[in-house]
Tab-separated table of C-alpha atoms and ligand atoms in Angstrom:
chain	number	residue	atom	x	y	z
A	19	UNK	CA	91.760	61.935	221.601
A	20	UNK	CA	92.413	61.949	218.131
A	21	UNK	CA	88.865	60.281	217.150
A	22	UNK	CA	87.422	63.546	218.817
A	23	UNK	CA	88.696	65.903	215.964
A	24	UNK	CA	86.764	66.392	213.269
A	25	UNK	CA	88.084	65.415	209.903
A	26	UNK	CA	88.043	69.024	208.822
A	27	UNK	CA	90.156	70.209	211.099
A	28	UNK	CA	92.342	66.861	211.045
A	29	UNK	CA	93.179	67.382	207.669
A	30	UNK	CA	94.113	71.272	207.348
A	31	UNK	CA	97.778	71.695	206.373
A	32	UNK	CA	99.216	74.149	209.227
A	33	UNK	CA	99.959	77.753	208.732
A	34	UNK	CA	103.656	77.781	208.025
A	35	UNK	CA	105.299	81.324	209.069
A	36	UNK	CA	108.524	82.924	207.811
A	37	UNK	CA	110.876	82.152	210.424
A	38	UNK	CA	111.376	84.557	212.868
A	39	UNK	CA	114.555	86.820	213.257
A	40	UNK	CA	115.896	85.417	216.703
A	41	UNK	CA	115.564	81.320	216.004
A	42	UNK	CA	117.756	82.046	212.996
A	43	UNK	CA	120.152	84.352	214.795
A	44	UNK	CA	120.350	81.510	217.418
A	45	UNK	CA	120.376	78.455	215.594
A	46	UNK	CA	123.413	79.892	213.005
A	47	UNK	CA	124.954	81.582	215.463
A	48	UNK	CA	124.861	84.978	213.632
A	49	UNK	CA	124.664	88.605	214.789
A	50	UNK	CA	122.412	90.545	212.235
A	51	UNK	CA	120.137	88.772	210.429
A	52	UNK	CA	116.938	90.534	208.316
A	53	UNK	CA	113.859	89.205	207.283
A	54	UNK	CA	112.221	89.745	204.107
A	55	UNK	CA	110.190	86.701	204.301
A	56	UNK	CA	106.709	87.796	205.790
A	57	UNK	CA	105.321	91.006	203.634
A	58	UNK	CA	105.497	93.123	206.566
A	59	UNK	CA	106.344	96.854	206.796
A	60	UNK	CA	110.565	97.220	207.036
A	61	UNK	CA	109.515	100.500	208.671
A	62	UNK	CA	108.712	101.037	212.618
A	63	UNK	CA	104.797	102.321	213.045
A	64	UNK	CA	103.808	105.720	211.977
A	65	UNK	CA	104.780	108.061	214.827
A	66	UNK	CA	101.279	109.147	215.727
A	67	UNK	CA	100.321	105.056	216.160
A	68	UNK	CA	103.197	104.649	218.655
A	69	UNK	CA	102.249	107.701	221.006
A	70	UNK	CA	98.680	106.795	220.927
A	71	UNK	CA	99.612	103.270	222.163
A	72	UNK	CA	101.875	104.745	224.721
A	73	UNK	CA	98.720	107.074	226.216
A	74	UNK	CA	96.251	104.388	226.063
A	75	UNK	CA	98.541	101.190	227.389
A	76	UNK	CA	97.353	102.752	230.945
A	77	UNK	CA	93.807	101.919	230.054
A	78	UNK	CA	94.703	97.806	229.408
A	79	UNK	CA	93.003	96.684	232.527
A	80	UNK	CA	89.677	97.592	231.413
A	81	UNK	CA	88.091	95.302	228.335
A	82	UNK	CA	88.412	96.964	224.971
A	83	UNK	CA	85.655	98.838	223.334
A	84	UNK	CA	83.823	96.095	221.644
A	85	UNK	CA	82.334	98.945	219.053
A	86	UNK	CA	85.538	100.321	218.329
A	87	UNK	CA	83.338	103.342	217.961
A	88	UNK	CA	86.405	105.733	217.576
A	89	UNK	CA	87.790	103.634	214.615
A	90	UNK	CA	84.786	102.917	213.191
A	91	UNK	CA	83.524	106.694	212.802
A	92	UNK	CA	86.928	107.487	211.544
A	93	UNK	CA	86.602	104.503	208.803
A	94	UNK	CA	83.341	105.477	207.724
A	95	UNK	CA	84.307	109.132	206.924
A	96	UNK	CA	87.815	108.096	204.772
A	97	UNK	CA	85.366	105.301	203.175
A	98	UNK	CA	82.085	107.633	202.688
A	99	UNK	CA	80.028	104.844	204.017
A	100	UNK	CA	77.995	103.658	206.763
A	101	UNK	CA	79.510	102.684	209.960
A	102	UNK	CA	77.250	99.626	209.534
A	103	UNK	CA	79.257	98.442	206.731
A	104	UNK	CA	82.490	98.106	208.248
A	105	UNK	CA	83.531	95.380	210.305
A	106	UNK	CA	86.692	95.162	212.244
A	107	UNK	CA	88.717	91.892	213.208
A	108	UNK	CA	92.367	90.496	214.504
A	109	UNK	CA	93.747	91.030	211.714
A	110	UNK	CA	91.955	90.766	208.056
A	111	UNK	CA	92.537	87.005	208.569
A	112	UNK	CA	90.260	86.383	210.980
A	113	UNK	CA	87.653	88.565	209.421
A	114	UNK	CA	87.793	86.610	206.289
A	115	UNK	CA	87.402	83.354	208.518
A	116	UNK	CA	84.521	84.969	210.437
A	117	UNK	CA	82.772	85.320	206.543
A	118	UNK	CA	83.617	81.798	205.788
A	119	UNK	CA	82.414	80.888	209.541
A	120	UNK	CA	78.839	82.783	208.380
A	121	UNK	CA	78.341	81.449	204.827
A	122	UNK	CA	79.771	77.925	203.958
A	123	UNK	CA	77.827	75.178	205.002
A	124	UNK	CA	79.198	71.284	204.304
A	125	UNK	CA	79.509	71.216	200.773
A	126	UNK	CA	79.512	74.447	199.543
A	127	UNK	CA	82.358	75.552	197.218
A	128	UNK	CA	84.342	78.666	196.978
A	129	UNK	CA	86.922	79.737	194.541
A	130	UNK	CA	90.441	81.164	194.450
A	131	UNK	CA	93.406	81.358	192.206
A	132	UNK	CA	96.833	79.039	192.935
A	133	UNK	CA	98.952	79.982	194.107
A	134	UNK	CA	97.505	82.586	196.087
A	135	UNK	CA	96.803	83.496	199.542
A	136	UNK	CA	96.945	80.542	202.085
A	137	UNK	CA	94.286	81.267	204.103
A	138	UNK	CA	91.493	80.642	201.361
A	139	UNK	CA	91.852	76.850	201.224
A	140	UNK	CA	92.127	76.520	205.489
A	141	UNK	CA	88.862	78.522	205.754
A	142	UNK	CA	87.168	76.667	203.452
A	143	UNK	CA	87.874	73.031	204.113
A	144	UNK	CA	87.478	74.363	208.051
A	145	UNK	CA	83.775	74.341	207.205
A	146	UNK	CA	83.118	71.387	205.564
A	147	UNK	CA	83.438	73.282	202.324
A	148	UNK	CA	85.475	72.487	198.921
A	149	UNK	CA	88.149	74.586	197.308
A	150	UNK	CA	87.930	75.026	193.373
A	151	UNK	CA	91.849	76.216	192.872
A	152	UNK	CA	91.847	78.043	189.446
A	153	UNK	CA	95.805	78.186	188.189
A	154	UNK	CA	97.225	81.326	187.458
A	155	UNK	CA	97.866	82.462	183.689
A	156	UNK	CA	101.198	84.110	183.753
A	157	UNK	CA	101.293	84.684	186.842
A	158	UNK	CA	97.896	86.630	187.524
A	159	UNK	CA	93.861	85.330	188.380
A	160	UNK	CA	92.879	83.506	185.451
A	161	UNK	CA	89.164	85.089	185.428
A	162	UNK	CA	87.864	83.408	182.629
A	163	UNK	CA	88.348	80.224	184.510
A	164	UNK	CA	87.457	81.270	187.780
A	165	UNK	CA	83.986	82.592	186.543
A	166	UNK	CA	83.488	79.060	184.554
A	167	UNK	CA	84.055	77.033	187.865
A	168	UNK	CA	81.185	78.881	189.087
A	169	UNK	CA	77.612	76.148	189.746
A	170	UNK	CA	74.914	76.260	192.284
A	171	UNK	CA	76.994	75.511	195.448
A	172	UNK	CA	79.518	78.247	194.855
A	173	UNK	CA	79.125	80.690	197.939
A	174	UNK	CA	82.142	82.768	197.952
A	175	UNK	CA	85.014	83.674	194.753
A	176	UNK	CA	88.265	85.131	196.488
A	177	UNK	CA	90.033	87.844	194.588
A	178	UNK	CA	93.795	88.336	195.674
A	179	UNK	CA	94.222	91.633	194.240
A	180	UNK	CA	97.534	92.401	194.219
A	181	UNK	CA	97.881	88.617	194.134
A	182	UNK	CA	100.137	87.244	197.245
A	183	UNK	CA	102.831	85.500	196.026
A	184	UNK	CA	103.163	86.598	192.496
A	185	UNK	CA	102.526	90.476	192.902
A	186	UNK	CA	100.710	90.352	190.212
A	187	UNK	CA	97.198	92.282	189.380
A	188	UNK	CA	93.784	92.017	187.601
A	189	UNK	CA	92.817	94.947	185.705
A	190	UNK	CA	89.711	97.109	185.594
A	191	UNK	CA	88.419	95.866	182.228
A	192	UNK	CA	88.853	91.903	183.414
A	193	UNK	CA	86.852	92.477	186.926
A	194	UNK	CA	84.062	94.364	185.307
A	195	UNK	CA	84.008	91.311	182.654
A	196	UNK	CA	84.409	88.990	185.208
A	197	UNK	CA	81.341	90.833	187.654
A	198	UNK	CA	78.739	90.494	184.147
A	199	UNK	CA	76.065	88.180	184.683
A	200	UNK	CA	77.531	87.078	188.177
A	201	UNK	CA	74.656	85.069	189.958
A	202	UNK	CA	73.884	87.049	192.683
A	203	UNK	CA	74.291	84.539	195.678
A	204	UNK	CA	77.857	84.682	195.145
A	205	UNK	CA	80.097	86.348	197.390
A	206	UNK	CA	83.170	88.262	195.874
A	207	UNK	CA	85.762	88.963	198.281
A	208	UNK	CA	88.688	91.577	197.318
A	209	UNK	CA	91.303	91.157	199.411
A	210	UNK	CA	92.916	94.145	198.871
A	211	UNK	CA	96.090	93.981	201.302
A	212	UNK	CA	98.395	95.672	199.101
A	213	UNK	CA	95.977	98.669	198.041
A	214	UNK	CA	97.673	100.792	199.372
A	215	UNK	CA	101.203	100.025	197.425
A	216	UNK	CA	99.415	99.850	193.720
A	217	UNK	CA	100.784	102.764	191.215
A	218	UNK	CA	99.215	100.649	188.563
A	219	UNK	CA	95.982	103.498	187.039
A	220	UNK	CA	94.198	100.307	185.912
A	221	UNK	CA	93.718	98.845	189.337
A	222	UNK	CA	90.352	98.128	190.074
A	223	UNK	CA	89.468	99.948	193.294
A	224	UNK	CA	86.841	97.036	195.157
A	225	UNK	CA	85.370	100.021	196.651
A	226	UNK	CA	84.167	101.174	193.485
A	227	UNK	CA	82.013	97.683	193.082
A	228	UNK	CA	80.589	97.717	196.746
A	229	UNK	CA	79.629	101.425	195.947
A	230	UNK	CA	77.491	100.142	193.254
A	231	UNK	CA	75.989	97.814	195.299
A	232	UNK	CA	77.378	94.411	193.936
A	233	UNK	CA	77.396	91.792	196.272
A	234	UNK	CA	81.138	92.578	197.404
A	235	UNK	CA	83.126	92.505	200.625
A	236	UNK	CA	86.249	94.383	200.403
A	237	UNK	CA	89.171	93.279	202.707
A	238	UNK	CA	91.561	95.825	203.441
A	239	UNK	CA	94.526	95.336	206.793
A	240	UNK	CA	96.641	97.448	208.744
A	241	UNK	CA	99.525	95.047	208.800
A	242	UNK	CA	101.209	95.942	205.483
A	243	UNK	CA	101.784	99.647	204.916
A	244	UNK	CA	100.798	100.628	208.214
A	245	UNK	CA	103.382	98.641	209.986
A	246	UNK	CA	101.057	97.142	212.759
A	247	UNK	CA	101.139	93.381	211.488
A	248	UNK	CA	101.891	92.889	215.186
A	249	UNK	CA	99.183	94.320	216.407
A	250	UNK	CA	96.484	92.428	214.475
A	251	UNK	CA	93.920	94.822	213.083
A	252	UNK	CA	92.196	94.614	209.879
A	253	UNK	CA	88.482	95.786	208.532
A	254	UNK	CA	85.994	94.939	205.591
A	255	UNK	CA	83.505	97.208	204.131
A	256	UNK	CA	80.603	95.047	203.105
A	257	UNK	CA	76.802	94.819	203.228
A	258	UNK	CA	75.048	95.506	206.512
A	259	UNK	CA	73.218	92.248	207.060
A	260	UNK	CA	76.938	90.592	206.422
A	261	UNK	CA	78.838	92.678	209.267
A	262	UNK	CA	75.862	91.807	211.755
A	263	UNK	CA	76.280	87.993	210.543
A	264	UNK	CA	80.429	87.995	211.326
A	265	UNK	CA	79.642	90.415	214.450
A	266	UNK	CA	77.350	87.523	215.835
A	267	UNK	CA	80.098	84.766	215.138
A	268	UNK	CA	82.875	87.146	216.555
A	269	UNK	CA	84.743	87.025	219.661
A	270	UNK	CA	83.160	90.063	221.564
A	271	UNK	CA	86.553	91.497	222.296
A	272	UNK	CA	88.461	90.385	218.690
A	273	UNK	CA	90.600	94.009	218.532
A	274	UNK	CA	92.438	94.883	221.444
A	275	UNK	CA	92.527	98.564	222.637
A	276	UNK	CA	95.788	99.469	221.957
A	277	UNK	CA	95.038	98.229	218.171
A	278	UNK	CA	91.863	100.167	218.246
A	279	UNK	CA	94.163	103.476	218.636
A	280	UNK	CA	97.244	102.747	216.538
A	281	UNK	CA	94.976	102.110	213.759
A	282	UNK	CA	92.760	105.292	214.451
A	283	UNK	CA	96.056	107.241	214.613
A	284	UNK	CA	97.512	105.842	211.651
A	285	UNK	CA	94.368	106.173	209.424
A	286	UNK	CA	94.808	109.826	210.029
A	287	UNK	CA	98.706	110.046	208.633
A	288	UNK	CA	97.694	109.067	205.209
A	289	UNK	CA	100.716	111.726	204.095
A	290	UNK	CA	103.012	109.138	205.625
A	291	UNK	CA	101.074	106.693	203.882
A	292	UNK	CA	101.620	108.205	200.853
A	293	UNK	CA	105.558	108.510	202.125
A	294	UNK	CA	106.255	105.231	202.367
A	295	UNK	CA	104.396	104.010	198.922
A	296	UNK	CA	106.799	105.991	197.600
A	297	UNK	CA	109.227	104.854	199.020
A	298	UNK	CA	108.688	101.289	198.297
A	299	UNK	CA	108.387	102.144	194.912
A	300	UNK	CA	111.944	103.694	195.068
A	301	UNK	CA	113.624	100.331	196.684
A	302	UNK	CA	111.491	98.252	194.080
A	303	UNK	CA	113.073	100.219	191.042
A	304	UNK	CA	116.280	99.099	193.164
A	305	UNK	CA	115.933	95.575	193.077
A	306	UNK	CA	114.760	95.501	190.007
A	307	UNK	CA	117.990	97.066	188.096
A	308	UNK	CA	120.144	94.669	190.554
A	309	UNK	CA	118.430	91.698	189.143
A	310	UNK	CA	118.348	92.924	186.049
A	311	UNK	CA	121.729	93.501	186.077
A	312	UNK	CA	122.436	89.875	187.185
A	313	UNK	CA	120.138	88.501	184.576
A	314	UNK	CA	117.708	87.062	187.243
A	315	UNK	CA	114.032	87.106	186.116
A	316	UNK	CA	111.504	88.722	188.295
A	317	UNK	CA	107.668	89.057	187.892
A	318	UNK	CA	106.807	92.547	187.977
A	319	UNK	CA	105.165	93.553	191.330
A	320	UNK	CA	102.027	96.016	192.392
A	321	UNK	CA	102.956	95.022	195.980
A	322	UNK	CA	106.026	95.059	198.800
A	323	UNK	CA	107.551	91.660	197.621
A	324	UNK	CA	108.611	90.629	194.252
A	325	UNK	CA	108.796	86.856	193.236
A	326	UNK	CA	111.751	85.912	191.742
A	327	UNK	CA	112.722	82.861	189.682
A	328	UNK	CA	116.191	81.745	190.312
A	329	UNK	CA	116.199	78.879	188.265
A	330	UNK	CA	117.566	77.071	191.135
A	331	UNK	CA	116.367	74.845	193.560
A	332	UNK	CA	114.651	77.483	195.851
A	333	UNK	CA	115.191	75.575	198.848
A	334	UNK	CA	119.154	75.211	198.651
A	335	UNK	CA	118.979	78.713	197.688
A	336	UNK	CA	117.406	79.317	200.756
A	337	UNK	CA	119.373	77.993	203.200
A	338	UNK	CA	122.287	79.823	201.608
A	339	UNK	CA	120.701	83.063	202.567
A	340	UNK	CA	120.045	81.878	205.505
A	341	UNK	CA	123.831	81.356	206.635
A	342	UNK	CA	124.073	85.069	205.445
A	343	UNK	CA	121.550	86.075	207.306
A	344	UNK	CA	118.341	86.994	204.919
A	345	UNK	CA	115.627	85.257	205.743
A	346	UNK	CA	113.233	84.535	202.541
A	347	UNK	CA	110.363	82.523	201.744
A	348	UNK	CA	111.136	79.725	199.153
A	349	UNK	CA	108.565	79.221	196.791
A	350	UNK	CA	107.984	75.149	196.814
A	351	UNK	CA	105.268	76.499	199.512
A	352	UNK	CA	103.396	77.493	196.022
A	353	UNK	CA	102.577	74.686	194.637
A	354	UNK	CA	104.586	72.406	191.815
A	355	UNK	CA	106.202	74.949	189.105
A	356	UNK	CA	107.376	77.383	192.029
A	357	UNK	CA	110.607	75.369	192.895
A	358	UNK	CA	112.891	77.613	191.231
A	359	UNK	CA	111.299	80.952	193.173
A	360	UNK	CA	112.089	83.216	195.871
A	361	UNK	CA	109.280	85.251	197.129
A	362	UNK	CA	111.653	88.477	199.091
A	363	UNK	CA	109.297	90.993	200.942
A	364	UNK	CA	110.871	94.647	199.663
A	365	UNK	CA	112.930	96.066	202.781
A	366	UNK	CA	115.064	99.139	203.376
A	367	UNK	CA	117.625	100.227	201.326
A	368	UNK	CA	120.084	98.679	203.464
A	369	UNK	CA	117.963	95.361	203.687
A	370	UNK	CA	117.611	95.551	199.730
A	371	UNK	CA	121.452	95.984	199.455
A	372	UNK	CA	122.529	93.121	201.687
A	373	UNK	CA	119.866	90.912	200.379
A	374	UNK	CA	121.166	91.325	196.706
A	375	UNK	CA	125.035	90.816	197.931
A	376	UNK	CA	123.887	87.750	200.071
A	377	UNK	CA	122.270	86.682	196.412
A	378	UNK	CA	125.129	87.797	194.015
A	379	UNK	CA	127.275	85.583	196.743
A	380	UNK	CA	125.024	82.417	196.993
A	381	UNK	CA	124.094	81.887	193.495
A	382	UNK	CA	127.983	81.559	192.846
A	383	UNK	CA	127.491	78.509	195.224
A	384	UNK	CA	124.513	76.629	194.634
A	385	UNK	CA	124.566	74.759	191.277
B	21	LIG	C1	99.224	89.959	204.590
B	21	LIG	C2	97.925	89.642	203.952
B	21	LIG	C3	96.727	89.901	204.611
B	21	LIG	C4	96.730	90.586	205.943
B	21	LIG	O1	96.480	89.749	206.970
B	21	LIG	P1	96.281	90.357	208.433
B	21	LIG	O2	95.544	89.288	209.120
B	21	LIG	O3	95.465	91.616	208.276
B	21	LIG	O4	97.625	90.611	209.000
B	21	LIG	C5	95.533	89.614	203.982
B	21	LIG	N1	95.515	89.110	202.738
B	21	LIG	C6	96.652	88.875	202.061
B	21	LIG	C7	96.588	88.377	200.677
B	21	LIG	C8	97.889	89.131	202.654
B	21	LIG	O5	99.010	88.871	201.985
């Protein structure tokens, strides 16, 4: 069998997920145990998402609308654009696989910092095509480098922005440097995931780029603020002939119904939006003052995690938490120069209390 697989395939590096809440309960034997490993919302979803599930859960046996006419109307009015610019997929990951799927033949190269989101490298090498990883300059995209990697077979330049791990952003002035003199066969992706938790005013909004007409695709999720990771809905707003290519390559029924109307419901409680940045940005100021206060360096985050440095070996650290029931992600998963890091996804208050006693406790312990 294994002759059958093609080398591409063969040779991607599995996705490795935080671990879930109920192994670790059961494998250590422990009664509460939170996870601040994954980037996901601490919060339940938004009222309004949960009864419009509820009402349309009824409606399961039938397929779902393969349109999502509903959402897409509703997108296209809070975006001011066309509803043929907006395409929807199980979660933002698979849409940005369904644009590698459409433009990388064997051969062609994209671009992305390291370490930054995961996905970029398995979508790449899926196709045949080759990864030009561009290391970060403390901690954030090193433009300047990313634009000089650029040649003839480059096809697509991924733009983490906030960057997942570090938290990190590129500012207005260094994307509008970076988007000079572009060649226009290139593809830039913003994958904007953590938009929506930015209080930075010199964030570049990717919108503002594809309003202009730039060759952009901007990648924005449901899974992070809007608490319906679980779910798996996520949309980009990019040219017209691009949504028909990814609608061609699509599943016909890639978001489910019940996604369709949480996501419709939630787009319209952008007060509770608004809510819980605010709130993040409370429990951030929170963890930052505890680490400060323990003399534990941090970089600075636009997002809902912060990526801490320990100065310890992140995977010993790890397992310590573990036994006290905080799950984490360590950051060896990075890339060499991350062994000393945590990355911690920003939780409740409670969560963000036990998380820095569990810390206080096991950095006593490990040497
Ligand atoms: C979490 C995350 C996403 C969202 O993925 P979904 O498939 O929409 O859940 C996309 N990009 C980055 C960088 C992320 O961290």
């Amino acid at each position: 069998m294994s002759s059958l697989i093609r080398p591409e395939i063969k040779n991607l590096t599995p996705y490795v997920p935080g671990k879930p809440i109920d192994e670790v309960k059961r494998e250590l034997n422990l009664k509460t145990v939170i996870k601040l490993a994954s980037n996901e919302s601490p919060y339940p979803p938004f009222p309004q998402a949960i009864e419009a599930v509820k009402n349309a859960i009824i409606g399961v046996n039938r397929y779902p609308d393969t349109d999502a006419f509903y959402l897409k109307r509703a997108l296209a009015e809070f975006y001011n654009v066309s509803e043929k610019n907006i395409a929807l997929g199980n979660g933002s990951n698979e849409l940005l696989r369904l644009v590698a799927q459409s433009l990388l033949e064997p051969g062609d190269e994209t671009i992305a910092g390291i370490p930054s989101f995961v996905v970029y490298p398995t979508i790449t090498k899926m196709m045949g095509g080759k990864i030009k990883e561009v290391n970060l300059k403390d901690y954030r995209l090193d433009l300047e480098t990313m634009k000089k990697e650029i040649n003839p077979k480059t096809k697509i330049i991924f733009l983490c922005n906030p960057n997942n791990p570090t938290g990190t952003i590129v500012y207005r002035e260094e994307v509008n440097d970076f988007l000079q003199d572009l060649p226009e066969e290139v593809l830039i992706v913003f994958d904007e995931a953590y938009f929506e938790y930015v209080e930075d005013a010199n964030f570049p909004n990717g919108m503002d780029y594809f309003r202009e007409g730039r060759n952009v695709a901007v990648f924005r999720t449901f899974s992070k603020i809007y608490s319906l990771a679980g779910c798996r809905i996520g949309y980009a707003i990019m040219s017209e002939e691009l949504v028909e290519a990814v609608n061609k390559a699509r599943e016909p029924f890639n978001v489910n119904s019940l996604a369709q109307v949480a996501a419709l419901a939630s787009l319209k409680a952008q007060d509770e939006v608004k809510r819980r940045s605010s709130l993040n940005l409370q429990n951030k100021k929170y963890l930052y003052e505890k680490l400060d206060d323990l003399g534990i360096k941090y970089i600075p985050s636009q997002a809902n995690f912060i990526l801490i440095d320990l100065k310890k070996d992140c995977n010993q650290v790890f397992n310590a938490l573990l036994k006290e029931g905080v799950i984490v992600r360590t950051g060896e998963i990075f890339g060499s120069g991350y062994e000393t890091f945590i990355r911690v996804t920003i939780g409740t208050r409670e969560e963000n209390k036990k998380f820095i006693e569990a810390l206080e406790k096991v950095l006593k312990e490990v040497e």
